[in-house]
Short mmCIF file of C-alpha atoms in Angstrom, two decimals:
data_model
loop_
_atom_site.label_atom_id
_atom_site.label_comp_id
_atom_site.label_asym_id
_atom_site.label_seq_id
_atom_site.Cartn_x
_atom_site.Cartn_y
_atom_site.Cartn_z
CA LYS A 1 149.59 94.32 114.53
CA ALA A 2 151.15 94.25 111.08
CA GLY A 3 154.71 92.97 110.84
CA VAL A 4 157.69 94.47 109.08
CA THR A 5 156.84 94.98 105.42
CA GLN A 6 159.45 95.02 102.69
CA THR A 7 158.95 95.96 99.07
CA PRO A 8 159.59 94.84 96.45
CA ARG A 9 159.94 91.17 97.36
CA TYR A 10 161.78 90.18 94.20
CA LEU A 11 163.65 92.18 91.63
CA ILE A 12 166.19 91.72 88.89
CA LYS A 13 168.60 94.48 87.95
CA THR A 14 171.45 94.86 85.51
CA ARG A 15 175.03 95.56 86.51
CA GLY A 16 175.64 99.27 86.82
CA GLN A 17 172.05 100.13 87.65
CA GLN A 18 170.84 101.30 91.02
CA VAL A 19 168.11 99.92 93.25
CA THR A 20 165.97 101.21 96.10
CA LEU A 21 164.41 98.89 98.66
CA SER A 22 161.72 99.96 101.06
CA CYS A 23 160.89 98.88 104.60
CA SER A 24 157.89 99.75 106.76
CA PRO A 25 158.51 98.88 110.41
CA ILE A 26 156.06 97.56 112.93
CA SER A 27 153.83 100.36 114.16
CA GLY A 28 155.49 102.19 117.03
CA HIS A 29 158.97 100.93 116.24
CA ARG A 30 161.51 103.70 115.76
CA SER A 31 164.60 101.67 114.93
CA VAL A 32 165.13 100.11 111.51
CA SER A 33 168.17 98.06 110.59
CA TRP A 34 169.21 96.38 107.37
CA TYR A 35 171.09 93.15 106.76
CA GLN A 36 172.49 91.45 103.69
CA GLN A 37 172.31 87.68 103.47
CA THR A 38 174.40 85.73 100.96
CA PRO A 39 175.43 82.08 100.89
CA GLY A 40 179.11 82.99 101.12
CA GLN A 41 179.08 85.77 103.72
CA GLY A 42 176.02 84.86 105.75
CA LEU A 43 174.11 87.62 107.49
CA GLN A 44 175.92 90.93 107.60
CA PHE A 45 174.80 94.16 109.21
CA LEU A 46 174.46 97.08 106.81
CA PHE A 47 173.19 100.00 108.90
CA GLU A 48 170.70 101.09 111.51
CA TYR A 49 168.48 104.15 111.73
CA PHE A 50 166.70 105.60 114.71
CA SER A 51 164.54 108.69 114.53
CA GLU A 52 165.85 109.53 111.05
CA THR A 53 169.50 109.33 112.16
CA GLN A 54 171.98 106.67 111.14
CA ARG A 55 173.36 105.34 114.41
CA ASN A 56 175.56 102.56 113.16
CA LYS A 57 177.02 101.35 109.89
CA GLY A 58 178.52 98.05 108.85
CA ASN A 59 181.56 97.46 106.71
CA PHE A 60 180.06 98.06 103.28
CA PRO A 61 181.21 100.38 100.48
CA GLY A 62 179.68 103.80 100.01
CA ARG A 63 177.49 102.44 97.21
CA PHE A 64 175.21 101.21 99.97
CA SER A 65 173.21 103.97 101.58
CA GLY A 66 169.98 104.41 103.42
CA ARG A 67 167.65 106.83 105.04
CA GLN A 68 164.72 106.93 107.40
CA PHE A 69 161.67 109.11 107.18
CA SER A 70 159.74 110.83 109.93
CA ASN A 71 157.17 108.00 109.94
CA SER A 72 160.06 105.53 110.59
CA ARG A 73 159.82 103.98 107.15
CA SER A 74 163.24 103.33 105.71
CA GLU A 75 164.80 102.92 102.32
CA MET A 76 168.13 101.53 101.31
CA ASN A 77 169.81 102.28 98.03
CA VAL A 78 172.56 100.46 96.20
CA SER A 79 174.17 102.31 93.33
CA THR A 80 176.34 100.96 90.51
CA LEU A 81 175.20 97.42 91.14
CA GLU A 82 177.70 94.58 90.96
CA LEU A 83 177.04 90.87 90.51
CA GLY A 84 178.15 90.33 94.10
CA ASP A 85 175.29 92.48 95.36
CA SER A 86 172.89 89.68 94.55
CA ALA A 87 171.46 88.76 97.93
CA LEU A 88 168.50 88.67 100.23
CA TYR A 89 168.18 92.05 101.93
CA LEU A 90 166.46 91.84 105.29
CA CYS A 91 164.99 94.74 107.19
CA ALA A 92 164.33 94.57 110.91
CA SER A 93 162.61 96.90 113.32
CA SER A 94 162.46 97.36 117.05
CA PRO A 95 161.23 99.95 119.52
CA GLY A 96 164.93 100.68 120.13
CA PHE A 97 166.87 100.66 123.38
CA GLY A 98 167.81 97.02 123.60
CA ASN A 99 164.62 95.38 122.50
CA THR A 100 164.41 92.36 120.26
CA ILE A 101 164.48 93.07 116.55
CA TYR A 102 161.79 91.64 114.26
CA PHE A 103 162.44 90.88 110.63
CA GLY A 104 160.54 91.36 107.43
CA GLU A 105 160.35 88.70 104.73
CA GLY A 106 163.20 90.25 102.79
CA SER A 107 163.80 91.57 99.30
CA TRP A 108 165.49 89.22 96.88
CA LEU A 109 167.84 91.14 94.58
CA THR A 110 169.38 89.46 91.56
CA VAL A 111 171.98 91.38 89.58
CA VAL A 112 172.63 90.10 86.05
CA ALA B 1 184.75 92.97 118.13
CA GLN B 2 182.18 90.35 118.95
CA THR B 3 181.95 87.08 117.05
CA VAL B 4 179.46 84.23 117.01
CA THR B 5 180.39 80.68 116.04
CA GLN B 6 178.17 77.75 115.20
CA SER B 7 180.31 74.68 114.67
CA GLN B 8 177.59 72.44 113.26
CA PRO B 9 176.72 73.43 109.67
CA GLU B 10 174.12 70.65 109.48
CA MET B 11 172.19 68.58 111.97
CA SER B 12 169.39 66.07 111.70
CA VAL B 13 166.91 64.71 114.21
CA GLN B 14 164.20 62.10 114.19
CA GLU B 15 160.68 63.42 114.60
CA ALA B 16 159.67 63.51 118.29
CA GLU B 17 163.29 63.28 119.43
CA THR B 18 165.46 65.96 121.06
CA VAL B 19 168.28 67.84 119.39
CA THR B 20 170.79 70.39 120.67
CA LEU B 21 172.34 73.08 118.50
CA SER B 22 175.62 74.60 119.67
CA CYS B 23 176.73 78.20 119.72
CA THR B 24 179.74 79.95 121.18
CA TYR B 25 180.50 83.63 121.15
CA ASP B 26 183.32 85.95 121.98
CA THR B 27 182.89 89.31 123.66
CA SER B 28 184.57 91.51 126.21
CA GLU B 29 181.24 92.98 127.27
CA SER B 30 179.42 91.87 130.37
CA ASP B 31 175.91 92.95 129.41
CA TYR B 32 174.36 91.61 126.24
CA TYR B 33 171.51 89.64 124.73
CA LEU B 34 171.64 86.34 122.92
CA PHE B 35 169.05 85.06 120.50
CA TRP B 36 168.17 82.07 118.43
CA TYR B 37 166.41 82.84 115.17
CA LYS B 38 164.83 80.31 112.85
CA GLN B 39 164.79 80.79 109.09
CA PRO B 40 162.54 78.32 107.24
CA PRO B 41 162.61 77.97 103.43
CA SER B 42 160.36 81.03 103.16
CA ARG B 43 163.39 82.99 104.48
CA GLN B 44 161.32 84.80 107.12
CA MET B 45 163.54 85.20 110.19
CA ILE B 46 161.57 84.16 113.23
CA LEU B 47 162.65 84.76 116.82
CA VAL B 48 162.79 81.48 118.71
CA ILE B 49 164.16 82.51 122.07
CA ARG B 50 165.99 85.34 123.81
CA GLN B 51 168.40 85.32 126.75
CA GLU B 52 169.59 88.29 128.76
CA ALA B 53 173.16 87.84 129.95
CA TYR B 54 172.56 89.18 133.44
CA LYS B 55 169.87 86.58 134.04
CA GLN B 56 171.30 83.29 135.25
CA GLN B 57 168.08 81.39 134.61
CA ASN B 58 167.97 79.71 131.23
CA ALA B 59 165.19 80.90 128.93
CA THR B 60 162.49 78.50 127.77
CA GLU B 61 159.73 78.84 125.19
CA ASN B 62 157.50 75.77 125.00
CA ARG B 63 159.61 73.03 123.34
CA PHE B 64 162.65 75.32 123.03
CA SER B 65 165.14 75.90 125.81
CA VAL B 66 168.67 77.16 126.08
CA ASN B 67 171.72 76.24 128.10
CA PHE B 68 173.46 79.53 128.76
CA GLN B 69 176.96 79.27 130.20
CA LYS B 70 178.24 82.82 130.56
CA ALA B 71 181.73 81.97 131.75
CA ALA B 72 182.22 79.53 128.91
CA LYS B 73 180.52 81.90 126.45
CA SER B 74 178.29 79.12 125.30
CA PHE B 75 174.62 79.33 124.30
CA SER B 76 173.08 76.09 123.04
CA LEU B 77 169.50 75.54 121.91
CA LYS B 78 167.59 72.41 122.81
CA ILE B 79 164.53 71.45 120.78
CA SER B 80 162.38 68.81 122.43
CA ASP B 81 159.75 66.67 120.72
CA SER B 82 161.00 67.78 117.30
CA GLN B 83 158.36 68.41 114.68
CA LEU B 84 158.56 68.52 110.89
CA GLY B 85 157.94 72.25 111.04
CA ASP B 86 161.16 72.70 113.01
CA ALA B 87 163.19 72.00 109.87
CA ALA B 88 164.98 75.26 109.08
CA MET B 89 168.23 77.20 109.36
CA TYR B 90 168.91 78.25 112.92
CA PHE B 91 171.01 81.31 113.65
CA CYS B 92 172.57 82.17 116.96
CA ALA B 93 172.88 85.92 117.41
CA TYR B 94 174.43 88.47 119.75
CA ARG B 95 173.41 92.01 120.59
CA SER B 96 175.20 94.33 122.94
CA ALA B 97 173.25 95.78 125.85
CA GLU B 98 175.96 98.34 126.49
CA THR B 99 174.89 100.48 123.56
CA SER B 100 171.47 101.46 122.32
CA TYR B 101 172.36 100.44 118.77
CA ASP B 102 170.30 97.71 117.16
CA LYS B 103 173.24 95.87 115.62
CA VAL B 104 172.94 92.10 115.77
CA ILE B 105 175.85 89.80 115.00
CA PHE B 106 174.86 86.45 113.58
CA GLY B 107 176.60 83.11 113.49
CA PRO B 108 176.88 81.20 110.21
CA GLY B 109 173.82 79.08 110.94
CA THR B 110 172.97 75.41 111.42
CA SER B 111 170.69 73.67 108.95
CA LEU B 112 168.35 71.36 110.83
CA SER B 113 166.58 68.49 109.08
CA VAL B 114 163.75 66.59 110.74
CA ILE B 115 163.33 62.99 109.66
CA PRO B 116 159.78 61.61 109.74
#
């Protein structure tokens, strides 16, 4: 069974630009959640989607958004990038309903 | 709100020895899950072990075991017969079982070094 797949793995963007990250969950998993990992703030929850609906959202500005498609694939978007958005963005999936979440390898975003 | 604390930013262990990583958490919930995740230099988050709060028996997975003290809100990870491949960041994590949301709260992590 294929794991959680995130694309792209590495990207560099300029301040003010926007970026879209993609996540394909494990087959059969309906829940996708996103986390931001930085040296200063650690791992922080961004949002979670289940069956195309956002069920929960972390404490991030509105520049951070996401969506989930009918095939459970998810995208997150960050608009008007700031230097502080440089981070590893981790996607995780689970069947939902209290199961363990499994992570992808992450997307490294550098904002210059 | 729930919080997870790991008081040891760095730990080291001799190869083949045993090491214990500490974790405490704060919650008003009675039903929840606790996890230990390992993040090696590749940054892939790997599940090490999972504990369900309503189960009194401590979880074990091969060389990894936990000491779960619900009343004390403590959840330590013991690694026996440490191997070089165990070197990584270890995150303690909490997930509520009282909602269906997949929101996991992570501690700040403990960096484990294994000395040959």
